[in-house]
Short mmCIF file of C-alpha atoms in Angstrom, two decimals:
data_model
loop_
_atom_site.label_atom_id
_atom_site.label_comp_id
_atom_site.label_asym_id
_atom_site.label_seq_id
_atom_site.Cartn_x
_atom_site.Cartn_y
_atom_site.Cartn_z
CA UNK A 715 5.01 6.41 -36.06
CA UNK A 716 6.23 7.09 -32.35
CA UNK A 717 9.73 7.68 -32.67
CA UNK A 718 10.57 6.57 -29.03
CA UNK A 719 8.72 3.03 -30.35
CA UNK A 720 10.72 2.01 -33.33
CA UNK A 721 13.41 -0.51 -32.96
CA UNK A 722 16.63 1.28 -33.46
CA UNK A 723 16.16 4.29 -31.02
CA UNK A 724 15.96 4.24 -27.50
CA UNK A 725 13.08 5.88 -25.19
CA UNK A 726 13.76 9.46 -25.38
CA UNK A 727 14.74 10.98 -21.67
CA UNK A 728 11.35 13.25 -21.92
CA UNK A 729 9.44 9.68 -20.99
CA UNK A 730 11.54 9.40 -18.12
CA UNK A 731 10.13 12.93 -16.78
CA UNK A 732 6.88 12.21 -16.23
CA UNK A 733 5.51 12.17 -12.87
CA UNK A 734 3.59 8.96 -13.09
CA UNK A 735 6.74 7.97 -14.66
CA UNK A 736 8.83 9.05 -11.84
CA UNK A 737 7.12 7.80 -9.14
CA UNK A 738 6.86 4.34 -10.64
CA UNK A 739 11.04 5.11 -10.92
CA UNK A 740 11.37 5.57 -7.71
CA UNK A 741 9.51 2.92 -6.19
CA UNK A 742 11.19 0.64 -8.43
CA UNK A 743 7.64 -0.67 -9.84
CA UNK A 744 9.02 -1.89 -13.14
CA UNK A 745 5.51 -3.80 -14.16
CA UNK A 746 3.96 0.08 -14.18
CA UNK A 747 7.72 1.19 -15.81
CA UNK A 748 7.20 -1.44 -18.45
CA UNK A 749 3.04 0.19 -18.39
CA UNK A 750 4.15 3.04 -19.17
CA UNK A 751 6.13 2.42 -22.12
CA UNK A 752 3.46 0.17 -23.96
CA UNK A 753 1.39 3.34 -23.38
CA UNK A 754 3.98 5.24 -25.37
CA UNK A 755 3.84 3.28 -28.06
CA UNK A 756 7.07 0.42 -27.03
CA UNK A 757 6.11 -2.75 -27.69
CA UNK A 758 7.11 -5.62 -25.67
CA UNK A 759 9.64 -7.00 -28.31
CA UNK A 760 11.43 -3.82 -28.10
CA UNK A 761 11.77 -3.61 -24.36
CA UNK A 762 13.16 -7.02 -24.09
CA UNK A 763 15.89 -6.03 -26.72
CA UNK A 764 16.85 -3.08 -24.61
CA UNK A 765 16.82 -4.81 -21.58
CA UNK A 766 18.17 -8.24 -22.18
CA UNK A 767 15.24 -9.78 -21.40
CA UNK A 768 13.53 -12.56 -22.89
CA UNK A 769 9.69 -11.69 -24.24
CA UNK A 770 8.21 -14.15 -21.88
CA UNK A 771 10.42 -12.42 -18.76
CA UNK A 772 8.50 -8.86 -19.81
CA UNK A 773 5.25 -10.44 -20.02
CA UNK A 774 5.40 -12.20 -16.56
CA UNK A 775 6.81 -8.77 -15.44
CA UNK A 776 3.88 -6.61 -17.05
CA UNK A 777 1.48 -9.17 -15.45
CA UNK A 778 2.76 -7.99 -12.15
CA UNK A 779 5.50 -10.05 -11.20
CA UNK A 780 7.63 -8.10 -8.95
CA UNK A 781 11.65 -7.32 -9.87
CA UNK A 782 13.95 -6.79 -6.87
CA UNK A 783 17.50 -7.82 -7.52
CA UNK A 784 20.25 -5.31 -7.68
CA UNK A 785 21.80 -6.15 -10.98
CA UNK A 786 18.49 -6.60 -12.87
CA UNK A 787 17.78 -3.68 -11.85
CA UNK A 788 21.01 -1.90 -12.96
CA UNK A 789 20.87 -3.44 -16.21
CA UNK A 790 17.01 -2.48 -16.95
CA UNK A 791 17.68 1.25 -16.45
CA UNK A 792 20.95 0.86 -18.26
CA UNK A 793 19.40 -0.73 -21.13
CA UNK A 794 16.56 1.73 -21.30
CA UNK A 795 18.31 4.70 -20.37
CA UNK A 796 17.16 5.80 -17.28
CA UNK A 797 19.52 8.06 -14.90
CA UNK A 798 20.49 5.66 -12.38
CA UNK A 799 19.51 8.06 -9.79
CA UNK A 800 16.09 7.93 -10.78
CA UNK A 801 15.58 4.49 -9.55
CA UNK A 802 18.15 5.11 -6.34
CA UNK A 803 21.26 2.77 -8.19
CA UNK A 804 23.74 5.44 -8.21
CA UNK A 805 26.09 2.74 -6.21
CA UNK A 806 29.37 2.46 -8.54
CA UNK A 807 33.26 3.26 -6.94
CA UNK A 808 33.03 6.34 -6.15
CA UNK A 809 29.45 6.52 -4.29
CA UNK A 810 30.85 3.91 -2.25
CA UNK A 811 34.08 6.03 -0.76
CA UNK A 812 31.60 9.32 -0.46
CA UNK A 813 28.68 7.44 1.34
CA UNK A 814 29.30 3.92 2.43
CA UNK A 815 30.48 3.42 5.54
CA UNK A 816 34.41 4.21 5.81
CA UNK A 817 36.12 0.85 6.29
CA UNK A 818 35.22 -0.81 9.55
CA UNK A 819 39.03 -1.52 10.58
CA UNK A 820 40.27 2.09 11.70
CA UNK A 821 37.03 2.89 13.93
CA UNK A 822 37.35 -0.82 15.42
CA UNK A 823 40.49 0.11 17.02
CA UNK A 824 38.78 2.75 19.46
CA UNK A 825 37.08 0.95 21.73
CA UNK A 826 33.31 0.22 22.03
CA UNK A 827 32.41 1.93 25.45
CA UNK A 828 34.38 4.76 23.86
CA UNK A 829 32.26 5.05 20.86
CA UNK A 830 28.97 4.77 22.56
CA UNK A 831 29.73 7.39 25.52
CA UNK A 832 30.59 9.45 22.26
CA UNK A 833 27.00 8.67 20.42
CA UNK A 834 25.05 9.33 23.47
CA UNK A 835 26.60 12.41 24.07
CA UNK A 836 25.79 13.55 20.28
CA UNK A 837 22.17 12.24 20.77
CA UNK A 838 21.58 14.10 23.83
CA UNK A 839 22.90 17.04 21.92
CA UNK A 840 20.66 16.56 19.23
CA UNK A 841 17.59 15.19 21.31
CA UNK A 842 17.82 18.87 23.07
CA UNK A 843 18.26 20.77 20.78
CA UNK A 844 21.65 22.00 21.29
CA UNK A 845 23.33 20.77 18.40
CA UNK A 846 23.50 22.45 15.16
CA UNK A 847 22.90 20.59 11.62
CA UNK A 848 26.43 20.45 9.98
CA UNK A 849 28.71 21.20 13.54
CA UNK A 850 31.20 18.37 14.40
CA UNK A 851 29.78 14.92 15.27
CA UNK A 852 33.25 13.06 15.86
CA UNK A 853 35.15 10.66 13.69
CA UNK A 854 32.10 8.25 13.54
CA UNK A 855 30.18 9.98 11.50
CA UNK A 856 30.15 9.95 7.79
CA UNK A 857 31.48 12.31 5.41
CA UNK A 858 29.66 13.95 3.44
CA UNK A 859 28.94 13.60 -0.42
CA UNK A 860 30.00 15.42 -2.74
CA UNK A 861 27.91 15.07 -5.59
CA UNK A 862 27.12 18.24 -8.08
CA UNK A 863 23.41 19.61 -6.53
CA UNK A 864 20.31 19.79 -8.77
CA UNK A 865 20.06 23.06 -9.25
CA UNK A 866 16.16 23.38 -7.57
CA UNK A 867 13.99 20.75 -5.83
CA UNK A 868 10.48 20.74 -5.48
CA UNK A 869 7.54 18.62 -3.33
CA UNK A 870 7.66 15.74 -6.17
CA UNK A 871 11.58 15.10 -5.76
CA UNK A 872 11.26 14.53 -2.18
CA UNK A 873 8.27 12.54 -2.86
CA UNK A 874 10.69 9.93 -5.17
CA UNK A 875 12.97 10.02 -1.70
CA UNK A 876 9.88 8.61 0.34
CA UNK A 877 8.36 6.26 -2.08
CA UNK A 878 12.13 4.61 -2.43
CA UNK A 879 12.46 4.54 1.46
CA UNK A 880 9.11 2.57 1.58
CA UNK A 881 9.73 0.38 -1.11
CA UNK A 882 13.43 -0.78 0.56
CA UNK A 883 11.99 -0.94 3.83
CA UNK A 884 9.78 -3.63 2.56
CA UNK A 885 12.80 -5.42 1.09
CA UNK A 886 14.43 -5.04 4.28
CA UNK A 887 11.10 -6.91 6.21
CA UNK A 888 11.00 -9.65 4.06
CA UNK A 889 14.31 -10.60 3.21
CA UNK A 890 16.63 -9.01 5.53
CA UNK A 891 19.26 -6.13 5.00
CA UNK A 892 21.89 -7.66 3.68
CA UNK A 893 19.60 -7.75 0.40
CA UNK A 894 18.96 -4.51 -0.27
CA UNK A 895 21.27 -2.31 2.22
CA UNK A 896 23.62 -1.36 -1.44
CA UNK A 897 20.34 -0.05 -2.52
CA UNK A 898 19.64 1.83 0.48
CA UNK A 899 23.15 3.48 0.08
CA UNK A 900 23.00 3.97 -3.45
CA UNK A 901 20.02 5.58 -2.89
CA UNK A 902 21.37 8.15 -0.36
CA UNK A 903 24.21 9.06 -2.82
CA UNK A 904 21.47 10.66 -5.07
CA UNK A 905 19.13 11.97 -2.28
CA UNK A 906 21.92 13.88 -0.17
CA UNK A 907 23.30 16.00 -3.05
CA UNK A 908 19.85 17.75 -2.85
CA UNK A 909 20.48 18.92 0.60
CA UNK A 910 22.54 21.95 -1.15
CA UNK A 911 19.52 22.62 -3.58
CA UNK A 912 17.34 25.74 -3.63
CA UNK A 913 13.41 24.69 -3.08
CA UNK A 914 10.90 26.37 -0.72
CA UNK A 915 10.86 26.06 3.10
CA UNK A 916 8.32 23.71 3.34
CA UNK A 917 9.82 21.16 0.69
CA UNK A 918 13.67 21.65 2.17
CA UNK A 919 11.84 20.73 5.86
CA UNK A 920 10.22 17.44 4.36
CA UNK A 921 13.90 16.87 2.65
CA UNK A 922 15.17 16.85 5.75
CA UNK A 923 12.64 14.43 7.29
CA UNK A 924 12.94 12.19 4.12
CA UNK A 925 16.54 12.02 4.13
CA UNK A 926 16.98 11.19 7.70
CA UNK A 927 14.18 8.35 7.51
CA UNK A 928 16.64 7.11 4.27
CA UNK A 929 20.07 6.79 7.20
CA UNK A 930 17.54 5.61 9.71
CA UNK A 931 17.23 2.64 7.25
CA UNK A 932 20.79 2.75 6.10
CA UNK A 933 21.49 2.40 9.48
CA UNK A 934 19.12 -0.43 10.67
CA UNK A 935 20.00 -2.51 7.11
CA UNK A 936 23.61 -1.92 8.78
CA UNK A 937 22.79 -3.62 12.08
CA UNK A 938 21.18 -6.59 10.16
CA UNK A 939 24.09 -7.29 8.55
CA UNK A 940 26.50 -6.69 11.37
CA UNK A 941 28.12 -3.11 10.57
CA UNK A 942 27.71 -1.58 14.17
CA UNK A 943 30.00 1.60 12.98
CA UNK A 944 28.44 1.84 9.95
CA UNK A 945 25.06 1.67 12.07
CA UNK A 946 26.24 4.33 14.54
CA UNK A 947 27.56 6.42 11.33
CA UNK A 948 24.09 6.23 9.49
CA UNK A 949 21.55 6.71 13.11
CA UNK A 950 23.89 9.78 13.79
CA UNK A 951 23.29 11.57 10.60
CA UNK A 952 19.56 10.69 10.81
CA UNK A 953 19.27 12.21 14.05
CA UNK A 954 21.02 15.68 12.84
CA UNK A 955 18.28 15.63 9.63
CA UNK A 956 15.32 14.42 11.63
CA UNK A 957 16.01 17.45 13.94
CA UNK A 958 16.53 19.98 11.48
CA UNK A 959 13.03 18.57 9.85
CA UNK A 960 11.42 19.32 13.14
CA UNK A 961 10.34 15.91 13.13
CA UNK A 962 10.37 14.70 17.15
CA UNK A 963 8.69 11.17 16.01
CA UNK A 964 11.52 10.05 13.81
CA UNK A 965 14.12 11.62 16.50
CA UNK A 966 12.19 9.09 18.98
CA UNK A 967 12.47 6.08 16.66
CA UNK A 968 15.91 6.44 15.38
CA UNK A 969 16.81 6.61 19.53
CA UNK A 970 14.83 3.08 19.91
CA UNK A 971 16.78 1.92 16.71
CA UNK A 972 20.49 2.52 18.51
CA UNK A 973 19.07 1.01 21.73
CA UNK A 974 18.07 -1.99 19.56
CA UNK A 975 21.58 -2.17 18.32
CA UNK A 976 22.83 -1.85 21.76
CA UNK A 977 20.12 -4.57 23.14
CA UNK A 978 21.55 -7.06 20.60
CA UNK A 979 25.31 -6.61 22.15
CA UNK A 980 23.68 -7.25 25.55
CA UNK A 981 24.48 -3.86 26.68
CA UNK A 982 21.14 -3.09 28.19
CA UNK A 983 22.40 -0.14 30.56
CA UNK A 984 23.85 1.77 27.30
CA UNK A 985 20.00 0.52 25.28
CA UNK A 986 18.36 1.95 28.56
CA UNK A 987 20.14 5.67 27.86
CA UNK A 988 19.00 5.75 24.30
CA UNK A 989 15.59 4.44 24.78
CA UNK A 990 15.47 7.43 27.63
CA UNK A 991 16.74 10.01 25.31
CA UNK A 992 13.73 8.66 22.77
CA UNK A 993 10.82 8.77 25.36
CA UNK A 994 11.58 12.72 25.85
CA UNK A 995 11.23 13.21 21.87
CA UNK A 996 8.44 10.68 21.66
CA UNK A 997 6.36 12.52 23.98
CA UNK A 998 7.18 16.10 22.72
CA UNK A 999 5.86 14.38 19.26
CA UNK A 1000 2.41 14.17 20.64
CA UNK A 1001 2.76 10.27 19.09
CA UNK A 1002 0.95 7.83 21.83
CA UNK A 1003 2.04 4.85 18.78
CA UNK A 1004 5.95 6.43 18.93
CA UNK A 1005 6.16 5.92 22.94
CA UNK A 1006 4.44 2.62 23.10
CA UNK A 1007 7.48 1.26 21.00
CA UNK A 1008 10.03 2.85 23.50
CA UNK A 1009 8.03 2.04 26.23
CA UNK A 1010 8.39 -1.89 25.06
CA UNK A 1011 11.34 -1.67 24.53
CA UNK A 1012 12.80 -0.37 27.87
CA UNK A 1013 11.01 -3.42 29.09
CA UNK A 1014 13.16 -5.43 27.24
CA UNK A 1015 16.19 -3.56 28.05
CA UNK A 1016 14.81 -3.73 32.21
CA UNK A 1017 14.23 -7.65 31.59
CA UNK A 1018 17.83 -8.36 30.14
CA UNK A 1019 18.91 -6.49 33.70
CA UNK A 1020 16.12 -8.79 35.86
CA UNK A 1021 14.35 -6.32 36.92
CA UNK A 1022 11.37 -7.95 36.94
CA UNK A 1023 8.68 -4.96 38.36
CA UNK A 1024 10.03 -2.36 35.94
CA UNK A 1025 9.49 -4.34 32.84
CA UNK A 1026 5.67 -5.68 34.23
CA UNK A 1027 5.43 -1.86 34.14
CA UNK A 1028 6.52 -1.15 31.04
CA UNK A 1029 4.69 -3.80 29.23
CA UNK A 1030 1.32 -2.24 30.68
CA UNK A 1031 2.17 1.27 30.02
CA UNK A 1032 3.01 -0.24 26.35
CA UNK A 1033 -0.75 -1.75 26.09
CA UNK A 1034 -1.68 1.40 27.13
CA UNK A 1035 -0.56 4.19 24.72
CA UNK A 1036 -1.16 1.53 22.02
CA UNK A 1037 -4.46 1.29 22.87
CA UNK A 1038 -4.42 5.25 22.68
CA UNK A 1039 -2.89 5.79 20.14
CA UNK A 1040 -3.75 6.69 15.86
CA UNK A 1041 -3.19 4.06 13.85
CA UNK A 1042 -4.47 5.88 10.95
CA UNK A 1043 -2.44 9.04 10.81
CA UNK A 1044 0.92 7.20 11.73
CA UNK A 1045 4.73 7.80 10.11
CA UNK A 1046 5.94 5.14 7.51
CA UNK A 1047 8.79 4.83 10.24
CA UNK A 1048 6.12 3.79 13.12
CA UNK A 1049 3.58 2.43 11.32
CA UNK A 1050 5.15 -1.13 11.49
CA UNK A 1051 4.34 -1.26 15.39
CA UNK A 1052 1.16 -3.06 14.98
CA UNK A 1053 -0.94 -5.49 17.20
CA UNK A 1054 1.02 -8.38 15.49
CA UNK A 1055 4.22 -5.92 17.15
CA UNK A 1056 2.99 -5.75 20.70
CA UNK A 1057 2.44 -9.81 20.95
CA UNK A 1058 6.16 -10.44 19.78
CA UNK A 1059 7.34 -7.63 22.22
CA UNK A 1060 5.55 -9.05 25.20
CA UNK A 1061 6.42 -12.84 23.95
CA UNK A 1062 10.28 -11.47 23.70
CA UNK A 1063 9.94 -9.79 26.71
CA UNK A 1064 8.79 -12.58 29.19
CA UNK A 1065 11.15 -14.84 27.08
CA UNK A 1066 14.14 -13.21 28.26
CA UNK A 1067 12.69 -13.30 31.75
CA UNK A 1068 12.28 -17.00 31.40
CA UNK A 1069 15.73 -17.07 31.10
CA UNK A 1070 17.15 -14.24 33.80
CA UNK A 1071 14.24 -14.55 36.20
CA UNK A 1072 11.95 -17.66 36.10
CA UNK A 1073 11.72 -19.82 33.99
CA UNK A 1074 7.69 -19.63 34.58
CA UNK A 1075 7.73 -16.63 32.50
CA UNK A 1076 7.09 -19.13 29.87
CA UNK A 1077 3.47 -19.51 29.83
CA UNK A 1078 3.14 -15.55 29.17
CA UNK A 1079 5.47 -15.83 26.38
CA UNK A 1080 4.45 -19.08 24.25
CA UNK A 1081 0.67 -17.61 23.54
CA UNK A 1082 1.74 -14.30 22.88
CA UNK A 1083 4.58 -15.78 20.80
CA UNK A 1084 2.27 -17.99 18.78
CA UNK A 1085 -0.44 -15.39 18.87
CA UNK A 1086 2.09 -13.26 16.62
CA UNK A 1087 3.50 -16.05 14.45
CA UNK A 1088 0.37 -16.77 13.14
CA UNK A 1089 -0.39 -13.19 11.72
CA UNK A 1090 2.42 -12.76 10.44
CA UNK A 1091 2.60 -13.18 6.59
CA UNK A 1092 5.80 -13.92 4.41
CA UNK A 1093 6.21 -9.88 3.80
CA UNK A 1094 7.81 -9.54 7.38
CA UNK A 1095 9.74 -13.05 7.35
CA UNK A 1096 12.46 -12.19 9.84
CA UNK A 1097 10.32 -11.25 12.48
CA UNK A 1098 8.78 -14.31 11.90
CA UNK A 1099 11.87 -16.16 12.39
CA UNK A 1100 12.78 -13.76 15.49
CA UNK A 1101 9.48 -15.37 16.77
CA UNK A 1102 10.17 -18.56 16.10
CA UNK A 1103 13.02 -18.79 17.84
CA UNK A 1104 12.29 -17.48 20.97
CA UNK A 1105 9.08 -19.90 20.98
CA UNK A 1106 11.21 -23.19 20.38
CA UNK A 1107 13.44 -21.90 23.10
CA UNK A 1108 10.45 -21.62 25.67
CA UNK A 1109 8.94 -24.81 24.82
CA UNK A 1110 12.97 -26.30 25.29
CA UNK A 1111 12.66 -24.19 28.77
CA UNK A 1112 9.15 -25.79 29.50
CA UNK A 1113 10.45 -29.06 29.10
CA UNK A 1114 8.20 -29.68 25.75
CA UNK A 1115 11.25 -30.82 23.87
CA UNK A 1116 9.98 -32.51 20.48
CA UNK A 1117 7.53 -29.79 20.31
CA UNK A 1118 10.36 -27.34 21.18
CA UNK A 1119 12.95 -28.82 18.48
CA UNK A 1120 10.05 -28.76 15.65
CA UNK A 1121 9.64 -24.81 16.16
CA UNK A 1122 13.29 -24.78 15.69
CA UNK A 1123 13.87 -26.48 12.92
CA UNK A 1124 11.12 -24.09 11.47
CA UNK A 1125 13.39 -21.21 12.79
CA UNK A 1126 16.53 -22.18 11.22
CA UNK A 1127 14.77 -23.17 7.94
CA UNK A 1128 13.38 -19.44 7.54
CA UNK A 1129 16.40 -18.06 8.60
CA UNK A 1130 18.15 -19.84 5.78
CA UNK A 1131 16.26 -17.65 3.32
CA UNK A 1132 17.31 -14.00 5.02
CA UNK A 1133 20.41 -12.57 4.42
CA UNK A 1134 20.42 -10.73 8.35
CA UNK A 1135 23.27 -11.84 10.86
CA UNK A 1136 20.80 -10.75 13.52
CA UNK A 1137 18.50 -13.89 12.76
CA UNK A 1138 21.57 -15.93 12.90
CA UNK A 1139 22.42 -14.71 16.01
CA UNK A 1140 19.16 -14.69 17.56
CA UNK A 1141 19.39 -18.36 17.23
CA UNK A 1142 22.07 -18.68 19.34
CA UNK A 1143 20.45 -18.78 22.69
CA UNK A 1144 17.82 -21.50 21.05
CA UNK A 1145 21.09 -23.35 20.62
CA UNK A 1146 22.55 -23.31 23.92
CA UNK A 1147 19.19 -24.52 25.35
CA UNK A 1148 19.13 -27.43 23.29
CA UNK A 1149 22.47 -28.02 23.83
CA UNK A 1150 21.65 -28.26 27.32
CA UNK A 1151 19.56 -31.45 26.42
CA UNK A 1152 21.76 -32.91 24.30
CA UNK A 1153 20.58 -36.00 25.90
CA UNK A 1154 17.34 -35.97 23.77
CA UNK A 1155 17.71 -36.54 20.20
CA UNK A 1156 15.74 -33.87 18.61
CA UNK A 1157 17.13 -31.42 21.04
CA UNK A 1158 20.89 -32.71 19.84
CA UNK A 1159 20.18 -32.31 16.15
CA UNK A 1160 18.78 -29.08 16.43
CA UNK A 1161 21.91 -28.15 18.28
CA UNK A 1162 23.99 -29.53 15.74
CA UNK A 1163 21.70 -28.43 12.83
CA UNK A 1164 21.81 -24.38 14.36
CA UNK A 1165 25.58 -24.47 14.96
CA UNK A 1166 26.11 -25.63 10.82
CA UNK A 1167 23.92 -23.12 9.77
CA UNK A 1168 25.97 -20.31 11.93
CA UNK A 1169 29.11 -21.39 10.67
CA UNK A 1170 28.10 -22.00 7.07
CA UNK A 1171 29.46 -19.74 4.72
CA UNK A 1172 26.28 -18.96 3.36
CA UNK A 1173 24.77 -17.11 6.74
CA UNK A 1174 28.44 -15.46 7.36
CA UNK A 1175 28.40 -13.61 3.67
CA UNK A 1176 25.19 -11.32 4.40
#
């Protein structure tokens, strides 16, 4: 009989070694995990005793049902005895000091001019080429993790890095960042340590790339949840990596993802200098797909301003290089800029000159708007929500107020399901619009129902 199937022992940690086994590990598939062992001779009984779970839970689960919180997680490799790191949920005490962002208290006290004058002048650095992986990049940047090194890496290690990156970059779509951004950190704490590794050139330059895609979503599950410095911290460290990976694409979309960050404090001018820095590395990348999404998003930046010509400009050139552009051999970190993507830019965009410019912007931005609501599926739920409020507020601008306060009801009602401060506060201008009309009833209660929802405690815990 299979020794790793009978009751009393546990799976022996040569399954766990397996490269089907690993990938499946890494992506956090547990219905193939659960595969996997059945193959090996565990039956279902016996992976329900290991794992707490009741026999119905593993059947559901081996019939594809998908397992994504943390501490079900935790407590399946636990009980099966799988290295934590395996499945990225190394997060315990002392991952948190060594890769978490340091507390948010002593960096608030420099100011926030200060800071970014400080992460521009590291980008441009990097963006150039004149900074060196591993030189001084201030006080905001994280330190660095001291974990004991695997010994020698190769191509299928860094593969685990990628597969994990994808998998919590869907989490971070569908349900926001505040539900998987641990993950995403607990992940890093394994990946890092093999920065000190031995492996050949060619694996040590994807590392690189891999690692900095991993703080590129550390940082952007950051934003979601409100932790600029941690943000700054994570986008700075990706930009050193992505550099030293030779990777100008990711340098490019790291740049747009600080702008973004800088966007949503309504600092446009500071957005504008990032977005800049990213157009030099998105051209040098060769990546017509990379430029269209800092081309769109200098429009937005160049709308918040009202500078009406520029961002017509923008939005064209952004048609443009999408049209041009491959679609097929594009970077997990680009691929998301899709057709559905360029509607909700140019509905965004001409929303935000509905508000600065003229308000006849409107009738550019509800189709396109609508146009991107409807393709979009639950699997990217908060820009679905991002959508929906800046529709309701341009039907509440067109004067089509019951229509107006039905999208936002919608808005608020998806929002209530993502664990992202940035959908919270994107509602806030739908608010103040309705406010504005508090002399209509659905345009009062949708006021009133948006201002409980922002100061439930519920949306403030992401």
């Amino acid at each position: 009989m299979n020794s790793i199937g009978s009751q009393s022992s546990s799976v022996t940690p040569e399954a766990w070694e397996d490269a089907e086994m690993r990938n499946a590990l890494a992506a956090r598939e547990v219905s193939t995990i659960y595969k996997l062992l059945r193959r090996k001779g565990v039956s279902q009984r016996q992976i329900a005793a290991m794992t707490g779970q009741s026999q119905s839970e593993v059947s559901e689960i081996l019939k594809g049902r998908q397992v994504m919180a943390y501490d079900v997680l935790v407590r399946i490799a636990d009980g099966l005895g799988v290295p934590r790191g395996y499945m990225g949920l190394a997060y315990d005490e002392v991952t948190a000091q060594r890769v978490a962002e340091r507390s948010e208290s002593p960096e608030a006290e420099e100011p926030e001019n200060v800071k970014r004058r400080k992460f521009l002048a590291h980008a441009a650095a990097v963006a150039v080429g004149a900074h060196v992986l591993g030189a001084d990049s201030g006080s905001w940047v994280s330190n660095p993790v001291l974990t004991p090194a695997p010994g020698r890496i190769g191509m299928t290690d860094v593969r685990q890095v990628e597969a994990a990156t994808r998998a919590l970059r869907s989490l971070d779509y569908q349900y926001g960042g505040g539900f998987c951004r641990d993950a995403v950190v607990a992940q890093l704490s394994w990946g890092q340590q093999m920065l000190n590794s031995s492996g050949a050139e060619v694996v040590k330059q994807r590392l690189h790339v891999a690692l900095a895609d991993l703080h590129n979503l550390a940082g952007w599950t950051s934003f979601d949840v409100g932790l600029i410095d941690s943000a700054r911290n994570h986008f700075g460290r990706a930009l050193e990596l992505a550099k030293a990976g030779e990777s100008d694409e990711l340098v490019a979309n790291i740049l747009y993802r600080m702008g973004r960050v800088y966007l949503h404090k309504e600092a446009p001018d500071d957005a504008l200098k990032m977005f800049q820095l990213g157009q030099i590395a998105a051209q040098q990348s060769g990546s017509e797909l990379a430029v269209a999404v800092i081309c769109a998003n200098q429009a937005w930046a160049y709308a918040m301003m009202g500078h009406e010509d520029q961002t017509m400009k923008l939005i064209g050139r952004t048609r443009d290089e999408f049209a041009r552009a491959n679609h097929g051999e594009a970077a997990d970190w680009v691929k998301f800029f899709n057709e559905d993507d360029v509607y909700s830019m140019i509905g965004t965009v001409h929303t935000v000159l509905a508000q600065q410019v003229d308000a006849r912007h409107t009738k550019y931005a509800i189709p396109a708007l609508t146009r991107a609501i409807d393709s979009y599926g639950d699997e990217v739920a908060r820009n679905k929500a991002f959508n929906l409020s800046s529709l309701a507020t341009n039907h509440l601008l067109d004067g089509d107020i019951d229509h107006g306060a039905r999208v936002g009801v919608q808005a608020v009602d998806l929002a209530q399901h993502l664990k992202s401060k940035r959908v919270r506060d994107r509602l806030e201008p739908l608010r103040i619009e309705a406010d504005k009309r508090r002399n209509f009833a659905d345009a009062r209660d949708l006021a009133d129902l948006i201002g409980r929802f922002s100061d439930s405690p519920e949306s403030n815990a992401v």
